[in-house]
Amino acid sequence: MNVYCRSTLHQIEVAVKSIIEMVEELKEEDLLMRPTPSKHSIGELLSHISLICMADDLIAGGASQEEMDSFYYSKSMDTLDEIRKELRENFHYLKERVAAWTEAMLMEETTSYWGVTYTRFEWLVEIAAHLYHHRGQLHSMLVHCYAKDPQVPMFE
């Protein structure tokens, strides 16, 4: 595997592990907490986070909006265990996909259904950024809205 992909996957794994550690500090009833009425609850945010590794890869692979809507609709995580399981499985899926990429594949450009064009490697970096973004949201929601500091290191 390309050293850049291996390093990027390592950073994704850091995010995944720290998210799982935060989830382990929660109770099932915490999933219903919604700091802002018109925004996602903690459970909805965690469900979204748990799908990023696979969903963003599908988008990078050219999935249409209808295909993505169907993908999201087919997934339902209602418990902390289901969220952790989905996050782990989707990270494993991504690692397997990346392991199969050749140098030529890394440079292939694909366009999302909303018109953004990136190389396959850029999509991998986008997955890392997407996870870190939502991990920060989760941490902020817990700390600033509910005084629940999970005491989880955010970086190595």
Short mmCIF file of N, CA, C and O in Angstrom, two decimals, residues 64-143:
data_model
loop_
_atom_site.label_atom_id
_atom_site.label_comp_id
_atom_site.label_asym_id
_atom_site.label_seq_id
_atom_site.Cartn_x
_atom_site.Cartn_y
_atom_site.Cartn_z
N SER A 64 -24.99 7.91 -7.28
CA SER A 64 -25.93 9.01 -7.52
C SER A 64 -26.59 9.43 -6.20
O SER A 64 -26.50 8.72 -5.19
N GLN A 65 -27.26 10.56 -6.23
CA GLN A 65 -27.99 11.01 -5.04
C GLN A 65 -29.04 9.98 -4.64
O GLN A 65 -29.22 9.69 -3.46
N GLU A 66 -29.71 9.40 -5.62
CA GLU A 66 -30.73 8.39 -5.34
C GLU A 66 -30.10 7.16 -4.68
O GLU A 66 -30.66 6.59 -3.73
N GLU A 67 -28.95 6.74 -5.19
CA GLU A 67 -28.26 5.59 -4.59
C GLU A 67 -27.82 5.90 -3.16
O GLU A 67 -27.92 5.05 -2.27
N MET A 68 -27.37 7.11 -2.92
CA MET A 68 -26.96 7.48 -1.56
C MET A 68 -28.17 7.58 -0.63
O MET A 68 -28.10 7.14 0.52
N ASP A 69 -29.26 8.13 -1.13
CA ASP A 69 -30.48 8.19 -0.31
C ASP A 69 -30.90 6.79 0.09
O ASP A 69 -31.28 6.53 1.24
N SER A 70 -30.83 5.86 -0.86
CA SER A 70 -31.17 4.47 -0.59
C SER A 70 -30.21 3.85 0.42
O SER A 70 -30.63 3.12 1.33
N PHE A 71 -28.92 4.14 0.27
CA PHE A 71 -27.92 3.63 1.22
C PHE A 71 -28.23 4.12 2.63
O PHE A 71 -28.31 3.33 3.57
N TYR A 72 -28.43 5.42 2.79
CA TYR A 72 -28.71 5.98 4.12
C TYR A 72 -30.02 5.42 4.68
O TYR A 72 -30.10 5.11 5.87
N TYR A 73 -31.02 5.28 3.83
CA TYR A 73 -32.31 4.76 4.27
C TYR A 73 -32.20 3.32 4.76
O TYR A 73 -32.91 2.91 5.68
N SER A 74 -31.28 2.55 4.15
CA SER A 74 -31.14 1.13 4.50
C SER A 74 -30.40 0.92 5.82
O SER A 74 -30.37 -0.19 6.34
N LYS A 75 -29.82 1.97 6.36
CA LYS A 75 -29.03 1.88 7.58
C LYS A 75 -29.79 2.50 8.74
O LYS A 75 -30.30 3.60 8.63
N SER A 76 -29.84 1.78 9.84
CA SER A 76 -30.52 2.31 11.02
C SER A 76 -29.78 1.81 12.26
O SER A 76 -29.71 0.61 12.51
N MET A 77 -29.22 2.75 12.99
CA MET A 77 -28.53 2.42 14.23
C MET A 77 -29.27 3.09 15.38
O MET A 77 -29.36 4.31 15.41
N ASP A 78 -29.79 2.28 16.28
CA ASP A 78 -30.58 2.82 17.38
C ASP A 78 -29.90 2.70 18.73
O ASP A 78 -30.38 3.25 19.71
N THR A 79 -28.79 1.96 18.78
CA THR A 79 -28.11 1.75 20.06
C THR A 79 -26.63 2.09 19.93
O THR A 79 -26.08 2.14 18.83
N LEU A 80 -26.01 2.29 21.06
CA LEU A 80 -24.57 2.56 21.08
C LEU A 80 -23.79 1.40 20.49
O LEU A 80 -22.83 1.61 19.74
N ASP A 81 -24.20 0.17 20.79
CA ASP A 81 -23.51 -1.01 20.24
C ASP A 81 -23.62 -1.04 18.72
O ASP A 81 -22.65 -1.35 18.03
N GLU A 82 -24.79 -0.73 18.17
CA GLU A 82 -24.97 -0.72 16.72
C GLU A 82 -24.11 0.36 16.07
O GLU A 82 -23.53 0.13 15.00
N ILE A 83 -24.01 1.49 16.71
CA ILE A 83 -23.19 2.59 16.18
C ILE A 83 -21.72 2.18 16.16
O ILE A 83 -21.03 2.35 15.14
N ARG A 84 -21.23 1.63 17.27
CA ARG A 84 -19.83 1.19 17.33
C ARG A 84 -19.55 0.12 16.29
O ARG A 84 -18.52 0.16 15.59
N LYS A 85 -20.45 -0.83 16.16
CA LYS A 85 -20.28 -1.93 15.20
C LYS A 85 -20.22 -1.39 13.76
O LYS A 85 -19.35 -1.77 12.98
N GLU A 86 -21.14 -0.52 13.42
CA GLU A 86 -21.19 0.06 12.07
C GLU A 86 -19.92 0.86 11.78
O GLU A 86 -19.35 0.75 10.69
N LEU A 87 -19.47 1.65 12.73
CA LEU A 87 -18.26 2.44 12.54
C LEU A 87 -17.05 1.54 12.31
O LEU A 87 -16.28 1.76 11.37
N ARG A 88 -16.91 0.49 13.11
CA ARG A 88 -15.79 -0.44 12.93
C ARG A 88 -15.87 -1.15 11.57
O ARG A 88 -14.86 -1.28 10.88
N GLU A 89 -17.04 -1.64 11.23
CA GLU A 89 -17.21 -2.37 9.96
C GLU A 89 -16.93 -1.48 8.76
O GLU A 89 -16.30 -1.91 7.79
N ASN A 90 -17.37 -0.23 8.81
CA ASN A 90 -17.17 0.66 7.67
C ASN A 90 -15.72 1.11 7.57
O ASN A 90 -15.22 1.31 6.46
N PHE A 91 -15.02 1.22 8.69
CA PHE A 91 -13.59 1.52 8.62
C PHE A 91 -12.85 0.32 8.03
O PHE A 91 -11.97 0.48 7.18
N HIS A 92 -13.21 -0.89 8.45
CA HIS A 92 -12.59 -2.09 7.89
C HIS A 92 -12.84 -2.16 6.37
O HIS A 92 -11.93 -2.47 5.60
N TYR A 93 -14.05 -1.86 5.95
CA TYR A 93 -14.40 -1.83 4.53
C TYR A 93 -13.47 -0.86 3.79
O TYR A 93 -12.92 -1.20 2.74
N LEU A 94 -13.28 0.34 4.34
CA LEU A 94 -12.44 1.34 3.69
C LEU A 94 -10.99 0.86 3.61
O LEU A 94 -10.34 1.00 2.57
N LYS A 95 -10.48 0.27 4.67
CA LYS A 95 -9.10 -0.23 4.65
C LYS A 95 -8.92 -1.28 3.56
O LYS A 95 -7.90 -1.27 2.86
N GLU A 96 -9.89 -2.16 3.40
CA GLU A 96 -9.82 -3.19 2.37
C GLU A 96 -9.85 -2.56 0.97
O GLU A 96 -9.12 -2.98 0.08
N ARG A 97 -10.68 -1.56 0.79
CA ARG A 97 -10.78 -0.88 -0.51
C ARG A 97 -9.46 -0.19 -0.84
O ARG A 97 -8.95 -0.33 -1.95
N VAL A 98 -8.92 0.54 0.10
CA VAL A 98 -7.69 1.29 -0.14
C VAL A 98 -6.52 0.35 -0.41
O VAL A 98 -5.67 0.64 -1.25
N ALA A 99 -6.49 -0.78 0.25
CA ALA A 99 -5.40 -1.75 0.06
C ALA A 99 -5.33 -2.23 -1.39
O ALA A 99 -4.27 -2.61 -1.87
N ALA A 100 -6.45 -2.20 -2.08
CA ALA A 100 -6.51 -2.69 -3.47
C ALA A 100 -6.16 -1.62 -4.50
O ALA A 100 -6.02 -1.92 -5.68
N TRP A 101 -6.02 -0.37 -4.07
CA TRP A 101 -5.77 0.71 -5.01
C TRP A 101 -4.34 0.68 -5.54
O TRP A 101 -3.39 0.52 -4.77
N THR A 102 -4.21 0.85 -6.83
CA THR A 102 -2.90 0.98 -7.47
C THR A 102 -2.53 2.46 -7.53
O THR A 102 -3.39 3.34 -7.29
N GLU A 103 -1.28 2.74 -7.88
CA GLU A 103 -0.86 4.14 -8.04
C GLU A 103 -1.73 4.85 -9.08
O GLU A 103 -2.12 6.00 -8.89
N ALA A 104 -2.02 4.15 -10.17
CA ALA A 104 -2.85 4.76 -11.22
C ALA A 104 -4.26 5.06 -10.70
O ALA A 104 -4.84 6.12 -11.01
N MET A 105 -4.80 4.15 -9.90
CA MET A 105 -6.14 4.36 -9.34
C MET A 105 -6.17 5.58 -8.42
O MET A 105 -7.18 6.30 -8.37
N LEU A 106 -5.09 5.81 -7.68
CA LEU A 106 -5.03 6.94 -6.77
C LEU A 106 -5.17 8.28 -7.49
O LEU A 106 -5.64 9.25 -6.92
N MET A 107 -4.74 8.31 -8.73
CA MET A 107 -4.78 9.55 -9.50
C MET A 107 -6.05 9.70 -10.34
O MET A 107 -6.28 10.76 -10.92
N GLU A 108 -6.87 8.67 -10.38
CA GLU A 108 -8.13 8.76 -11.13
C GLU A 108 -9.04 9.80 -10.49
O GLU A 108 -9.17 9.84 -9.26
N GLU A 109 -9.66 10.61 -11.32
CA GLU A 109 -10.60 11.60 -10.83
C GLU A 109 -12.02 11.08 -10.95
O GLU A 109 -12.37 10.44 -11.95
N THR A 110 -12.81 11.35 -9.93
CA THR A 110 -14.24 11.03 -9.98
C THR A 110 -15.01 12.27 -9.53
O THR A 110 -14.48 13.10 -8.79
N THR A 111 -16.24 12.34 -9.95
CA THR A 111 -17.08 13.49 -9.65
C THR A 111 -18.27 13.05 -8.83
O THR A 111 -18.96 12.09 -9.18
N SER A 112 -18.52 13.77 -7.74
CA SER A 112 -19.67 13.48 -6.88
C SER A 112 -20.96 13.89 -7.58
O SER A 112 -20.94 14.66 -8.55
N TYR A 113 -22.07 13.42 -7.06
CA TYR A 113 -23.37 13.74 -7.67
C TYR A 113 -23.68 15.24 -7.58
O TYR A 113 -24.51 15.73 -8.33
N TRP A 114 -22.99 15.98 -6.71
CA TRP A 114 -23.21 17.42 -6.65
C TRP A 114 -22.16 18.22 -7.42
O TRP A 114 -22.16 19.44 -7.40
N GLY A 115 -21.24 17.50 -8.11
CA GLY A 115 -20.35 18.15 -9.05
C GLY A 115 -18.92 18.40 -8.61
O GLY A 115 -18.15 19.01 -9.35
N VAL A 116 -18.51 17.94 -7.43
CA VAL A 116 -17.13 18.11 -6.97
C VAL A 116 -16.27 16.99 -7.56
O VAL A 116 -16.64 15.82 -7.50
N THR A 117 -15.12 17.37 -8.13
CA THR A 117 -14.21 16.40 -8.72
C THR A 117 -12.91 16.35 -7.92
O THR A 117 -12.28 17.39 -7.71
N TYR A 118 -12.54 15.14 -7.47
CA TYR A 118 -11.31 14.90 -6.74
C TYR A 118 -10.65 13.64 -7.28
O TYR A 118 -11.33 12.77 -7.84
N THR A 119 -9.34 13.51 -7.03
CA THR A 119 -8.70 12.22 -7.28
C THR A 119 -9.15 11.27 -6.19
O THR A 119 -9.63 11.69 -5.13
N ARG A 120 -8.94 9.99 -6.41
CA ARG A 120 -9.29 8.98 -5.41
C ARG A 120 -8.54 9.27 -4.09
O ARG A 120 -9.10 9.14 -3.01
N PHE A 121 -7.27 9.69 -4.20
CA PHE A 121 -6.53 10.01 -2.99
C PHE A 121 -7.13 11.21 -2.26
O PHE A 121 -7.25 11.22 -1.04
N GLU A 122 -7.55 12.23 -3.02
CA GLU A 122 -8.19 13.39 -2.39
C GLU A 122 -9.48 12.98 -1.67
O GLU A 122 -9.78 13.51 -0.60
N TRP A 123 -10.22 12.03 -2.24
CA TRP A 123 -11.43 11.55 -1.57
C TRP A 123 -11.06 10.89 -0.24
O TRP A 123 -11.77 11.05 0.76
N LEU A 124 -9.94 10.18 -0.21
CA LEU A 124 -9.49 9.56 1.05
C LEU A 124 -9.18 10.63 2.09
O LEU A 124 -9.57 10.50 3.26
N VAL A 125 -8.51 11.69 1.67
CA VAL A 125 -8.21 12.80 2.58
C VAL A 125 -9.53 13.45 3.04
O VAL A 125 -9.68 13.81 4.22
N GLU A 126 -10.49 13.56 2.14
CA GLU A 126 -11.80 14.14 2.48
C GLU A 126 -12.48 13.30 3.56
O GLU A 126 -13.12 13.85 4.46
N ILE A 127 -12.36 11.99 3.48
CA ILE A 127 -12.95 11.11 4.51
C ILE A 127 -12.34 11.42 5.86
O ILE A 127 -13.05 11.53 6.88
N ALA A 128 -11.01 11.58 5.91
CA ALA A 128 -10.35 11.92 7.17
C ALA A 128 -10.87 13.25 7.70
O ALA A 128 -11.23 13.38 8.89
N ALA A 129 -10.94 14.25 6.83
CA ALA A 129 -11.41 15.58 7.24
C ALA A 129 -12.86 15.52 7.73
O ALA A 129 -13.22 16.16 8.74
N HIS A 130 -13.68 14.76 7.04
CA HIS A 130 -15.10 14.63 7.39
C HIS A 130 -15.25 14.02 8.78
O HIS A 130 -16.02 14.51 9.62
N LEU A 131 -14.48 12.95 9.05
CA LEU A 131 -14.54 12.31 10.38
C LEU A 131 -14.06 13.26 11.47
O LEU A 131 -14.69 13.36 12.53
N TYR A 132 -12.94 13.94 11.23
CA TYR A 132 -12.42 14.86 12.24
C TYR A 132 -13.40 16.01 12.49
O TYR A 132 -13.56 16.44 13.64
N HIS A 133 -14.03 16.49 11.45
CA HIS A 133 -15.03 17.56 11.60
C HIS A 133 -16.15 17.14 12.54
O HIS A 133 -16.46 17.83 13.52
N HIS A 134 -16.75 15.98 12.26
CA HIS A 134 -17.89 15.54 13.07
C HIS A 134 -17.45 15.07 14.46
O HIS A 134 -18.21 15.21 15.42
N ARG A 135 -16.24 14.55 14.57
CA ARG A 135 -15.73 14.18 15.90
C ARG A 135 -15.65 15.44 16.76
O ARG A 135 -16.02 15.44 17.93
N GLY A 136 -15.18 16.54 16.17
CA GLY A 136 -15.12 17.81 16.90
C GLY A 136 -16.50 18.30 17.30
O GLY A 136 -16.70 18.82 18.41
N GLN A 137 -17.46 18.14 16.39
CA GLN A 137 -18.84 18.52 16.72
C GLN A 137 -19.34 17.72 17.92
O GLN A 137 -19.94 18.27 18.85
N LEU A 138 -19.14 16.42 17.87
CA LEU A 138 -19.59 15.54 18.95
C LEU A 138 -18.95 15.96 20.27
O LEU A 138 -19.66 16.11 21.29
N HIS A 139 -17.65 16.15 20.25
CA HIS A 139 -16.95 16.53 21.47
C HIS A 139 -17.49 17.86 22.01
O HIS A 139 -17.77 17.99 23.22
N SER A 140 -17.68 18.83 21.14
CA SER A 140 -18.21 20.14 21.56
C SER A 140 -19.62 20.02 22.12
O SER A 140 -19.94 20.66 23.13
N MET A 141 -20.46 19.22 21.47
CA MET A 141 -21.82 19.03 21.97
C MET A 141 -21.80 18.46 23.38
O MET A 141 -22.51 18.95 24.28
N LEU A 142 -20.98 17.44 23.58
CA LEU A 142 -20.92 16.79 24.89
C LEU A 142 -20.37 17.73 25.95
O LEU A 142 -20.94 17.86 27.04
N VAL A 143 -19.28 18.42 25.64
CA VAL A 143 -18.61 19.27 26.63
C VAL A 143 -19.39 20.55 26.90
O VAL A 143 -19.66 20.89 28.05
#
